[in-house]
């Protein structure tokens, strides 16, 4: 049973009780969520392919790992302003607890921002004993050894792989303590201990091999693009070209690799938008990926995957890089890739920014509005970390008949429950409930479609919607632009 | 003996407390700043770490930080409900402290003539509200642990708020019981402190206790959670710059020739 009721004004039931699958929640989460653990990649071949063995700095036995872990916490306190600040400035007011959708989904206090941070903060404060950070001194080796017994690395791993790094807590925290940054710091240490979930490791291996998360080779990509443009031609009667590896182009388009499998509508939208705008554009077969799983894991991989886009832009002599639909990738793109591109005089913008701008300037002529009622789910990394809030709304308002704002919108948006690298099969019971608050929020608007320009949302929400038997459909933003451009039924896009 | 004790506690200790407070806080801010963004110069690979969208300049960051410090607006942000009671408690408690500190500056401004009855009404009203809000927050702190079934409070979370409550209780009791002459005696003592000349403090047990509690609290501030008000300007999630739609427009015009 839920211990604290969270409900909408005017409703009697807790949001969890509003789901037809509530009895399953009771079975799964009555004793918290500590039983749902991300697995650890054991395949040496994969770990070596993604250079984790180069990053590993400690032998894989428990006591060495624990000692390394606490030593690194001490080092982070000296080298990372954010980490130190967040370890020292929490007043334990508890405002963050009921803002975290992981807590909303599990009601496990360890699975809340302050509970999660305190797993580390307890170690940090014991290391600094009575000074609580005043004296910049880390305990000596002997004192650290005494701490080792109290550390439960398994518990830390479990709960740090139940954080989606959505930063909802940071927005609501009176001090702006960003739990996502603590999570990223702790996962960085886990990578240095050679630990990473298999799904993330295998995805990264694909990026090493092909430049994208889905292991799409150039031939496979060309096949999908041929298929996509022939469908566009059937639906619109227009001949378009999906350009790949053009020698020189003004604009380099970086799609999400999932657009080549499940979200073809988004790929069609992007091709149509750029063709209609008359851009001299191309894709790069070595950089068919906007996502950046390095953001969830460690600095090395974040930079490596970010630099892959920079190199592609230089290869194609592009003046501008246009970023496809993706949430977490936008955070890495905007805050790492764009400043790196700027060093070479190249700009980077999002396809949603470009489309909103083109619609406002009348550069894109829509044939008619899509006959649908839609609501918009703000992806966390667009709203809180990426400043992309009004553009998707502008696009939807001009492409659909009715746009309904849901209650938790903009910076207050609820996370999909699978961000931060939690798109793991082993966490499925957690995922379907972590996504429920957002789906329920969208469902309450009475909309037919829930829309978000984010690939993780596109992978996660259909599962959540199906699990809870909600009469909603999930689509990307560019899908609607495509449908409105040519007057096509959105369900056949 | 009596003189030695009052001399040390009410003439030496105030300077010591002030020095520890100022230097301690500056030292901690320096430690945060010295920590740098991260080992490789970025926030684990990110150039920016801001949490608030639509921050277009340094000024908007400053406004954002000040709003968080003085309005506590994020507590009112709706997530299924708005927590009006906690927001009011936090607002009254912090603004009560700000006002009480401001009222105490009167000790150094004897030329500012305010009638005794007005001083009494303002002091007791603000003091009582602050006390009520402080007790509300302490009770809430215990309740939060109970309702969420989580042990989040450290000892210093209780110490800090209890200490403030003790200071306010002592101050309120002093205000209610003090003879009219106490204010002028306290003013002399306070002015003595700023001119580095020892003037004995008013001989009043509550006055002794109130001042001592404040002095010890000043020493305590840099060491533990009381550092929290100074953490905000040094929190990288609260400052930093974001581009706006105009910048995108400029880029599109420049690069695409629109």
XYZ file of C-alpha atoms in Angstrom:
751
model
C 0.000 0.000 0.000
C 1.164 3.531 -0.600
C 2.340 5.215 2.588
C 1.834 8.825 1.481
C -1.025 9.697 -0.852
C -0.142 11.771 -3.892
C -3.232 12.897 -5.720
C -4.581 15.518 -8.045
C -6.838 18.187 -6.642
C -10.405 16.927 -6.648
C -9.382 13.284 -6.915
C -9.631 10.801 -4.053
C -7.278 8.134 -5.313
C -3.506 8.173 -5.202
C -2.027 8.431 -8.715
C -0.831 4.817 -8.458
C -4.267 3.596 -7.436
C -5.645 5.263 -10.571
C -3.899 2.637 -12.700
C -5.813 -0.569 -13.531
C -2.582 -2.440 -12.715
C -2.359 -1.139 -9.134
C -2.576 -4.625 -7.578
C 0.604 -5.545 -9.446
C 2.311 -2.470 -8.031
C 1.444 -3.616 -4.520
C 3.037 -7.013 -5.196
C 6.155 -5.522 -6.734
C 6.934 -2.524 -4.568
C 5.500 -3.125 -1.095
C 9.042 -3.508 0.206
C 10.609 -0.814 -1.916
C 12.602 -1.121 -5.117
C 15.928 -2.428 -3.797
C 15.327 -5.784 -5.522
C 15.509 -4.264 -9.008
C 19.158 -4.115 -9.904
C 20.832 -3.176 -13.153
C 23.090 -6.035 -14.239
C 26.829 -5.520 -14.607
C 28.515 -6.180 -17.962
C 30.835 -9.148 -17.616
C 31.853 -9.605 -21.271
C 35.530 -8.676 -21.401
C 35.350 -8.327 -25.186
C 32.690 -5.615 -24.953
C 34.429 -3.821 -22.091
C 37.674 -3.777 -23.985
C 35.974 -2.690 -27.231
C 34.614 0.396 -25.480
C 37.913 1.084 -23.694
C 36.507 0.498 -20.214
C 39.545 -1.627 -19.451
C 41.693 1.438 -20.136
C 39.554 3.513 -17.785
C 39.514 0.863 -15.033
C 41.799 1.778 -12.194
C 41.176 -0.897 -9.591
C 41.185 -4.685 -9.259
C 37.712 -6.246 -9.236
C 37.703 -7.442 -5.636
C 35.237 -5.942 -3.106
C 37.669 -4.451 -0.609
C 39.868 -2.776 -3.234
C 36.752 -1.424 -4.912
C 35.398 0.002 -1.659
C 38.688 1.684 -0.814
C 38.913 3.109 -4.307
C 35.304 4.297 -4.094
C 35.773 6.336 -0.950
C 39.145 7.654 -2.066
C 37.486 8.919 -5.236
C 34.722 10.599 -3.228
C 37.459 12.490 -1.389
C 39.091 13.433 -4.695
C 35.811 14.566 -6.234
C 35.276 16.846 -3.256
C 38.521 18.566 -4.156
C 38.126 18.609 -7.910
C 34.380 19.069 -8.513
C 32.655 22.211 -7.342
C 29.190 20.843 -7.968
C 29.803 17.571 -6.129
C 31.319 19.288 -3.100
C 28.579 21.896 -2.974
C 25.838 19.261 -3.123
C 27.454 17.110 -0.464
C 27.644 20.055 1.927
C 24.660 22.303 1.374
C 21.647 19.997 1.803
C 19.503 20.958 4.792
C 17.377 17.799 4.631
C 14.136 19.692 4.203
C 12.688 16.759 2.242
C 11.012 18.882 -0.474
C 12.621 16.782 -3.165
C 11.193 13.446 -2.036
C 7.705 13.664 -3.520
C 9.000 15.496 -6.624
C 11.035 12.513 -7.822
C 9.052 10.202 -10.106
C 11.210 7.320 -9.003
C 9.853 7.880 -5.512
C 6.366 8.491 -6.933
C 6.646 5.149 -8.714
C 8.152 3.075 -5.902
C 7.530 5.004 -2.642
C 10.943 3.760 -1.570
C 12.668 6.553 0.409
C 16.116 5.397 -0.748
C 14.810 5.961 -4.239
C 14.342 9.694 -3.716
C 16.867 12.458 -4.355
C 17.760 13.011 -0.714
C 17.737 9.285 0.080
C 19.994 8.570 -2.866
C 22.352 11.464 -2.120
C 22.547 10.471 1.547
C 23.916 7.050 0.590
C 26.982 9.022 -0.490
C 26.632 11.956 1.889
C 26.825 9.605 4.878
C 30.225 8.405 3.658
C 31.368 11.930 2.835
C 30.456 13.303 6.227
C 32.081 10.451 8.073
C 35.238 11.049 6.074
C 35.236 14.659 7.150
C 34.124 13.870 10.662
C 33.117 16.922 12.653
C 34.273 19.585 10.230
C 31.643 18.816 7.573
C 33.784 20.227 4.859
C 35.312 23.181 6.631
C 38.788 21.731 6.613
C 39.848 20.406 3.243
C 41.272 17.216 4.631
C 40.386 13.698 3.656
C 40.723 11.001 6.291
C 43.985 9.056 6.157
C 44.242 5.479 4.948
C 43.744 4.038 8.448
C 40.576 6.037 9.029
C 39.288 5.156 5.583
C 39.714 1.450 6.323
C 37.473 1.833 9.352
C 34.819 3.261 7.077
C 34.903 0.333 4.674
C 32.688 -1.969 6.697
C 29.812 0.486 6.645
C 29.801 0.838 2.851
C 27.316 -1.179 0.834
C 28.485 -0.742 -2.756
C 25.776 -3.065 -4.023
C 23.067 -0.845 -2.542
C 24.736 2.258 -3.989
C 24.917 0.599 -7.437
C 21.255 -0.425 -7.198
C 19.890 2.988 -6.311
C 22.288 4.947 -8.520
C 20.967 2.898 -11.430
C 17.417 3.840 -10.489
C 17.989 7.579 -11.053
C 16.966 8.930 -14.444
C 19.073 12.100 -14.116
C 15.950 14.087 -14.978
C 16.845 16.985 -12.613
C 13.282 17.520 -11.443
C 14.653 17.552 -7.889
C 17.137 20.276 -8.777
C 14.350 22.532 -10.023
C 12.284 22.106 -6.861
C 15.178 22.028 -4.359
C 15.385 25.462 -2.682
C 19.184 25.306 -3.104
C 19.159 23.854 -6.599
C 21.008 20.699 -5.547
C 21.322 18.706 -8.762
C 21.075 15.014 -7.901
C 21.759 14.131 -11.547
C 25.260 15.536 -11.138
C 25.844 13.404 -8.026
C 24.539 10.391 -9.972
C 26.853 11.165 -12.884
C 29.803 11.513 -10.499
C 29.077 8.191 -8.799
C 28.563 6.382 -12.118
C 31.878 7.846 -13.284
C 33.490 6.068 -10.300
C 31.663 2.826 -11.166
C 33.032 3.014 -14.726
C 36.513 3.475 -13.280
C 35.841 0.262 -11.338
C 34.981 -1.460 -14.642
C 31.237 -1.537 -13.931
C 28.577 -0.641 -16.483
C 25.151 -2.159 -17.307
C 25.276 -4.517 -20.323
C 22.658 -2.550 -22.286
C 24.724 0.622 -22.093
C 27.998 -1.207 -22.764
C 26.566 -2.991 -25.826
C 25.078 0.258 -27.125
C 28.413 1.977 -26.729
C 30.081 -0.910 -28.556
C 27.774 -0.181 -31.490
C 28.849 3.463 -31.474
C 32.487 2.369 -31.551
C 31.774 0.070 -34.496
C 29.339 2.098 -36.610
C 28.965 5.560 -35.101
C 25.423 4.939 -33.909
C 23.613 3.223 -31.031
C 21.764 0.670 -33.164
C 24.752 -0.792 -35.051
C 23.363 0.435 -38.389
C 25.890 -0.008 -41.163
C 26.052 2.403 -44.080
C 24.354 -0.124 -46.399
C 21.520 -0.733 -43.936
C 21.060 3.007 -43.484
C 20.891 3.546 -47.245
C 18.280 0.774 -47.530
C 16.096 2.355 -44.860
C 16.480 5.781 -46.450
C 15.537 4.396 -49.886
C 12.468 2.816 -48.352
C 11.614 6.042 -46.501
C 11.888 8.304 -49.558
C 9.849 5.888 -51.680
C 7.124 5.942 -49.013
C 7.292 9.738 -48.962
C 6.910 9.710 -52.720
C 3.872 7.396 -52.503
C 2.246 9.490 -49.807
C 2.998 12.944 -51.150
C 3.778 12.470 -54.801
C 7.012 14.400 -54.194
C 10.401 13.127 -55.096
C 12.832 13.630 -52.261
C 16.348 12.505 -51.613
C 17.783 11.157 -48.394
C 21.325 12.384 -48.740
C 24.161 10.503 -47.082
C 27.869 11.303 -47.148
C 27.673 14.173 -49.632
C 31.194 15.590 -49.944
C 30.277 19.143 -49.015
C 27.016 20.411 -47.609
C 25.887 23.522 -45.736
C 23.916 21.519 -43.253
C 24.760 18.241 -41.568
C 21.682 16.507 -40.159
C 22.251 14.165 -37.218
C 19.280 11.824 -36.764
C 18.537 9.533 -33.884
C 19.437 6.007 -34.986
C 16.115 4.704 -33.650
C 14.439 6.786 -36.388
C 15.734 4.121 -38.792
C 13.745 1.406 -37.028
C 10.748 2.393 -34.967
C 10.262 6.100 -35.570
C 10.265 6.260 -39.365
C 7.696 9.083 -39.173
C 10.267 11.303 -37.509
C 12.828 10.540 -40.231
C 10.248 11.330 -42.918
C 9.459 14.596 -41.149
C 13.107 15.595 -40.978
C 13.785 14.762 -44.655
C 10.646 16.652 -45.720
C 11.420 19.708 -43.600
C 14.941 20.081 -44.928
C 13.925 19.413 -48.508
C 11.024 21.891 -48.347
C 13.361 24.504 -46.874
C 15.676 23.990 -49.838
C 18.717 23.314 -47.692
C 21.908 21.870 -49.089
C 22.061 19.073 -46.544
C 23.479 15.645 -45.857
C 23.755 12.954 -43.226
C 27.038 11.301 -42.329
C 27.072 7.492 -42.254
C 29.582 7.554 -39.391
C 27.458 9.878 -37.286
C 23.862 8.697 -37.515
C 23.363 9.264 -33.836
C 22.248 12.248 -31.776
C 22.152 10.223 -28.563
C 25.158 10.241 -26.296
C 25.172 7.467 -23.698
C 28.404 8.924 -22.341
C 26.231 11.493 -20.571
C 24.899 8.706 -18.339
C 28.226 7.100 -17.631
C 31.466 9.011 -17.752
C 33.257 12.022 -19.114
C 35.513 10.098 -21.498
C 32.680 8.538 -23.476
C 30.613 11.730 -23.450
C 33.460 13.604 -25.069
C 34.338 10.801 -27.457
C 30.787 10.492 -28.815
C 30.400 14.281 -28.891
C 33.642 14.638 -30.847
C 32.309 12.106 -33.364
C 29.683 14.688 -34.375
C 32.278 17.471 -34.512
C 34.473 15.326 -36.763
C 31.529 14.526 -39.043
C 30.765 18.247 -39.376
C 34.369 18.949 -40.286
C 34.378 16.031 -42.742
C 31.312 17.391 -44.561
C 32.581 20.991 -44.324
C 29.213 21.898 -42.856
C 28.318 25.401 -41.709
C 25.603 24.161 -39.433
C 24.731 20.950 -37.652
C 21.048 20.222 -37.230
C 20.207 17.997 -34.337
C 17.339 15.484 -34.735
C 14.764 14.517 -32.135
C 16.389 13.373 -28.916
C 16.213 14.389 -25.263
C 19.379 13.429 -23.425
C 21.395 13.850 -26.606
C 20.346 17.506 -26.724
C 21.815 18.094 -23.279
C 25.157 16.644 -24.371
C 24.919 18.371 -27.786
C 24.045 21.803 -26.450
C 26.456 21.710 -23.541
C 29.376 19.917 -25.132
C 29.114 19.637 -28.913
C 27.869 23.189 -29.676
C 30.755 24.910 -27.831
C 33.196 22.504 -29.539
C 31.630 23.217 -32.953
C 31.844 26.931 -32.243
C 35.643 26.579 -31.988
C 35.528 25.704 -35.702
C 33.006 28.406 -36.579
C 30.191 25.866 -36.994
C 26.747 26.363 -35.471
C 24.449 23.771 -34.027
C 20.671 23.984 -33.630
C 17.809 21.608 -33.056
C 15.351 20.558 -35.755
C 12.566 21.831 -33.480
C 14.184 25.275 -33.352
C 14.640 25.253 -37.112
C 11.049 24.146 -37.769
C 9.533 26.640 -35.316
C 11.573 29.405 -36.904
C 10.648 28.352 -40.442
C 6.936 28.182 -39.573
C 7.067 31.616 -37.981
C 8.768 33.052 -41.084
C 6.322 31.331 -43.407
C 9.098 29.268 -45.000
C 7.136 26.064 -44.479
C 3.680 26.012 -46.033
C 1.342 23.591 -44.304
C -1.506 22.131 -46.345
C -3.863 21.640 -43.424
C -3.816 21.040 -39.702
C -3.818 17.461 -38.459
C -7.227 16.518 -37.107
C -6.076 15.398 -33.675
C -6.059 16.434 -30.037
C -2.512 16.341 -28.702
C -0.711 17.034 -25.475
C 2.992 17.623 -25.102
C 5.334 15.822 -22.736
C 8.370 18.038 -22.101
C 11.407 15.745 -22.202
C 13.452 16.496 -19.049
C 16.647 17.207 -20.907
C 14.951 19.638 -23.289
C 12.994 21.541 -20.658
C 15.298 21.673 -17.657
C 18.707 21.268 -19.245
C 18.204 22.457 -22.786
C 15.953 25.523 -22.871
C 13.778 23.987 -25.584
C 10.332 24.664 -24.234
C 8.291 26.953 -26.430
C 9.508 25.809 -29.869
C 7.838 22.353 -29.846
C 4.649 23.977 -28.545
C 4.721 26.537 -31.364
C 5.116 23.726 -33.887
C 2.293 21.633 -32.443
C -0.051 24.602 -32.155
C 0.407 25.352 -35.840
C 0.208 21.743 -37.039
C -2.691 20.218 -35.068
C -6.340 21.183 -34.587
C -6.221 21.152 -30.790
C -3.290 21.392 -28.410
C -3.921 20.780 -24.714
C -1.434 21.741 -22.027
C -1.095 19.189 -19.289
C -0.758 20.048 -15.610
C 2.920 19.182 -15.138
C 4.501 21.065 -17.980
C 7.688 22.931 -18.854
C 10.288 22.835 -16.031
C 7.839 20.916 -13.847
C 7.523 18.097 -16.353
C 7.454 14.498 -15.141
C 10.170 12.185 -16.405
C 9.444 9.235 -18.703
C 11.095 6.889 -16.223
C 13.689 5.439 -18.576
C 16.111 8.336 -19.023
C 19.597 8.362 -17.534
C 20.398 5.024 -19.182
C 17.571 3.146 -17.435
C 16.173 1.761 -20.679
C 17.105 -1.656 -19.321
C 14.983 -4.784 -19.654
C 15.874 -5.897 -16.129
C 14.333 -2.680 -14.779
C 11.057 -3.108 -16.685
C 8.826 -3.313 -13.552
C 10.353 -0.031 -12.421
C 10.098 1.567 -15.855
C 6.411 0.902 -16.404
C 5.594 2.537 -13.078
C 8.126 5.358 -13.335
C 6.521 6.399 -16.622
C 3.002 6.197 -15.222
C 2.810 9.662 -13.552
C 3.608 11.313 -16.887
C 1.235 9.116 -18.897
C -1.550 9.693 -16.387
C -0.888 13.439 -16.513
C -1.250 13.322 -20.306
C -4.310 11.054 -20.143
C -6.117 13.503 -17.845
C -6.052 16.142 -20.581
C -8.310 13.917 -22.694
C -5.875 14.119 -25.621
C -5.590 11.366 -28.233
C -1.865 11.781 -28.756
C 1.005 12.286 -26.369
C 3.891 13.927 -28.208
C 7.590 14.396 -27.424
C 10.690 14.943 -29.551
C 12.759 12.363 -27.692
C 13.878 8.884 -28.708
C 13.943 7.451 -25.194
C 10.351 8.648 -24.748
C 9.487 6.945 -28.031
C 10.953 3.684 -26.759
C 9.503 3.969 -23.273
C 6.024 5.500 -23.447
C 4.348 3.018 -25.821
C 5.277 0.278 -23.305
C 3.923 2.258 -20.364
C 0.752 3.164 -22.261
C 0.174 -0.476 -23.198
C 0.917 -1.769 -19.690
C -1.584 0.568 -18.062
C -4.110 0.134 -20.900
C -4.422 3.855 -21.562
C -6.220 5.041 -24.713
C -3.314 7.212 -25.887
C -0.961 7.087 -28.840
C 2.605 8.331 -28.753
C 4.316 10.254 -31.587
C 7.248 12.557 -32.284
C 6.933 16.249 -33.191
C 8.321 16.000 -36.743
C 5.698 13.315 -37.497
C 3.014 15.976 -37.122
C 4.925 18.460 -39.249
C 5.115 15.846 -42.026
C 1.412 15.023 -41.718
C 0.441 18.709 -41.757
C 2.753 19.571 -44.670
C 1.049 17.126 -47.009
C -2.361 16.623 -45.378
C -1.669 13.000 -44.484
C -3.455 11.023 -41.786
C -1.097 10.995 -38.793
C -1.629 7.273 -38.156
C -0.349 6.368 -41.584
C 2.820 8.481 -41.274
C 36.295 36.636 38.657
C 32.889 37.916 37.550
C 34.564 40.718 35.656
C 36.987 38.359 33.970
C 34.116 36.175 32.764
C 32.009 39.049 31.428
C 35.113 40.621 29.863
C 35.953 37.390 28.037
C 32.434 36.430 27.029
C 31.077 39.852 26.128
C 34.151 41.692 24.936
C 36.662 39.137 23.626
C 34.296 36.420 22.374
C 32.250 38.726 20.105
C 35.376 39.523 18.058
C 36.449 35.892 18.012
C 32.972 34.816 16.873
C 32.846 37.458 14.167
C 36.294 36.543 12.867
C 35.442 32.830 12.798
C 32.129 33.563 11.085
C 33.552 35.807 8.361
C 36.762 33.883 7.760
C 35.022 30.504 7.988
C 32.370 31.418 5.457
C 34.897 32.985 3.084
C 37.124 29.939 3.446
C 34.300 27.569 2.569
C 33.291 29.644 -0.435
C 36.938 29.619 -1.514
C 37.034 25.833 -1.165
C 33.999 25.514 -3.427
C 35.443 27.880 -5.994
C 38.873 26.254 -5.841
C 37.346 22.847 -6.451
C 36.932 23.920 -10.082
C 34.394 22.567 -12.515
C 35.901 19.104 -12.683
C 39.248 17.365 -13.118
C 39.307 18.057 -16.861
C 37.923 21.588 -16.722
C 34.308 20.742 -17.564
C 31.408 19.569 -15.435
C 32.056 15.885 -16.238
C 32.152 16.765 -19.913
C 29.556 19.551 -19.926
C 30.348 23.231 -20.409
C 27.218 24.305 -18.539
C 25.108 22.864 -15.788
C 22.193 25.260 -15.473
C 18.815 24.100 -14.212
C 16.637 27.125 -14.959
C 15.680 27.670 -18.571
C 15.553 31.103 -20.187
C 18.642 32.410 -18.435
C 19.961 34.865 -20.936
C 22.521 36.844 -18.994
C 24.424 37.086 -15.741
C 21.692 39.394 -14.508
C 19.044 36.736 -14.972
C 21.168 34.286 -12.960
C 21.522 36.826 -10.164
C 17.766 37.433 -10.187
C 17.149 33.699 -10.128
C 19.488 33.164 -7.158
C 18.053 36.116 -5.210
C 14.509 34.894 -5.877
C 15.418 31.482 -4.502
C 17.107 33.048 -1.463
C 14.359 35.469 -0.508
C 11.058 34.190 -1.900
C 11.486 30.395 -1.653
C 9.278 30.183 -4.716
C 10.291 26.652 -5.640
C 8.446 25.362 -2.557
C 5.279 26.782 -4.059
C 5.890 25.175 -7.438
C 2.957 22.888 -8.058
C 3.666 19.176 -8.173
C 0.207 17.635 -7.576
C -0.361 20.305 -4.903
C 1.145 23.495 -3.591
C 2.621 23.320 -0.115
C 1.369 26.699 1.144
C 1.839 25.969 4.860
C 5.497 24.992 4.549
C 6.182 27.917 2.259
C 4.595 30.292 4.782
C 6.573 28.683 7.620
C 9.846 29.007 5.714
C 9.042 32.581 4.647
C 8.092 33.752 8.152
C 11.046 32.020 9.757
C 13.692 33.415 7.408
C 12.191 36.878 7.030
C 11.619 36.947 10.800
C 15.345 36.364 11.276
C 16.249 39.003 8.658
C 13.958 41.543 10.365
C 15.178 40.700 13.864
C 18.783 41.134 12.703
C 17.795 44.469 11.142
C 16.075 45.575 14.393
C 19.244 44.774 16.345
C 21.203 47.227 14.191
C 19.311 49.868 16.173
C 21.805 49.154 18.998
C 24.427 50.936 16.933
C 22.112 53.759 15.884
C 20.997 55.425 19.142
C 20.342 58.655 17.239
C 17.397 56.902 15.583
C 14.609 57.623 18.059
C 11.839 55.022 18.095
C 9.283 54.992 20.864
C 9.674 52.212 23.427
C 6.127 50.991 22.795
C 6.716 50.636 19.031
C 9.990 48.826 19.645
C 8.173 46.550 22.056
C 5.312 45.796 19.659
C 7.576 45.180 16.642
C 10.084 43.110 18.603
C 7.556 40.877 20.303
C 5.364 40.409 17.211
C 8.200 39.518 14.841
C 9.877 37.443 17.569
C 6.712 35.498 18.296
C 6.029 34.848 14.594
C 9.604 33.685 14.042
C 9.362 31.419 17.061
C 6.065 29.943 15.906
C 7.462 29.373 12.395
C 10.638 27.835 13.849
C 8.674 25.391 15.973
C 6.467 24.563 12.982
C 9.559 23.779 10.883
C 11.099 21.661 13.630
C 7.886 19.662 13.977
C 7.672 19.359 10.175
C 11.231 18.039 10.081
C 10.311 15.253 12.488
C 7.040 14.595 10.646
C 8.708 14.348 7.231
C 10.871 11.529 8.542
C 7.829 9.755 9.934
C 5.573 10.047 6.890
C 8.225 9.065 4.365
C 9.657 6.413 6.716
C 13.157 7.661 6.087
C 15.966 8.777 8.342
C 17.213 11.890 6.618
C 18.068 14.215 9.481
C 21.575 14.469 10.843
C 22.218 15.702 14.356
C 23.164 19.150 13.093
C 19.850 19.470 11.245
C 18.183 19.427 14.659
C 20.924 21.410 16.402
C 20.782 24.295 13.942
C 17.053 24.914 14.110
C 16.830 24.232 17.848
C 19.633 26.678 18.478
C 17.868 29.409 16.533
C 14.690 28.669 18.479
C 16.611 28.981 21.763
C 18.075 32.324 20.645
C 14.628 33.613 19.703
C 13.052 32.361 22.954
C 15.754 34.061 25.022
C 15.444 37.260 22.989
C 11.687 37.259 23.293
C 11.818 36.648 27.051
C 14.330 39.471 27.362
C 12.134 41.805 25.319
C 9.115 40.977 27.476
C 10.866 41.341 30.820
C 13.581 43.931 30.219
C 13.383 47.207 32.161
C 13.270 50.346 29.930
C 16.852 51.205 30.918
C 18.253 48.002 29.358
C 18.170 49.313 25.801
C 20.447 52.271 26.538
C 22.843 50.061 28.519
C 22.924 47.541 25.682
C 23.565 50.367 23.201
C 26.559 51.526 25.234
C 27.925 47.999 25.311
C 27.389 47.570 21.574
C 28.982 50.919 20.719
C 31.838 49.986 23.061
C 32.405 46.880 20.961
C 32.628 48.831 17.710
C 34.956 51.423 19.238
C 37.098 48.681 20.832
C 36.425 50.044 24.345
C 35.152 47.680 26.988
C 31.817 48.761 28.449
C 30.176 46.268 30.778
C 27.059 44.643 29.354
C 23.731 45.200 31.133
C 23.580 43.023 34.200
C 20.692 40.807 33.209
C 20.766 37.002 33.116
C 18.574 36.736 30.009
C 20.744 39.278 28.212
C 23.862 37.274 29.076
C 22.297 34.044 27.873
C 20.868 35.545 24.655
C 24.144 37.185 23.621
C 26.195 34.101 24.466
C 23.871 31.882 22.423
C 24.260 34.233 19.447
C 28.057 34.335 19.775
C 28.328 30.560 19.879
C 25.927 30.289 16.935
C 28.164 32.611 14.905
C 31.055 30.239 15.552
C 28.906 27.277 14.526
C 27.716 28.727 11.192
C 30.755 27.941 8.992
C 31.065 24.386 10.258
C 27.891 22.641 9.305
C 24.583 23.001 7.504
C 24.248 26.655 8.510
C 26.548 27.306 5.550
C 23.497 26.734 3.324
C 22.660 30.378 2.482
C 26.172 30.882 1.121
C 26.076 27.797 -1.079
C 23.633 29.197 -3.634
C 25.841 31.713 -5.460
C 28.484 28.976 -5.771
C 26.121 26.320 -7.113
C 26.866 25.897 -10.842
C 23.320 24.678 -11.479
C 22.053 28.160 -10.612
C 24.345 30.292 -12.734
C 25.401 30.066 -16.326
C 24.114 31.291 -19.621
C 21.613 29.877 -22.066
C 20.940 31.058 -25.554
C 17.546 32.421 -26.483
C 15.442 32.161 -29.618
C 16.913 35.430 -30.945
C 20.321 33.860 -30.980
C 18.930 30.986 -33.034
C 17.358 33.529 -35.364
C 20.678 35.277 -35.805
C 22.346 31.952 -36.569
C 19.723 30.952 -39.074
C 19.916 34.306 -40.821
C 23.688 34.276 -40.864
C 24.230 30.693 -41.937
C 21.231 29.950 -44.103
C 20.913 33.393 -45.609
C 17.260 33.809 -44.614
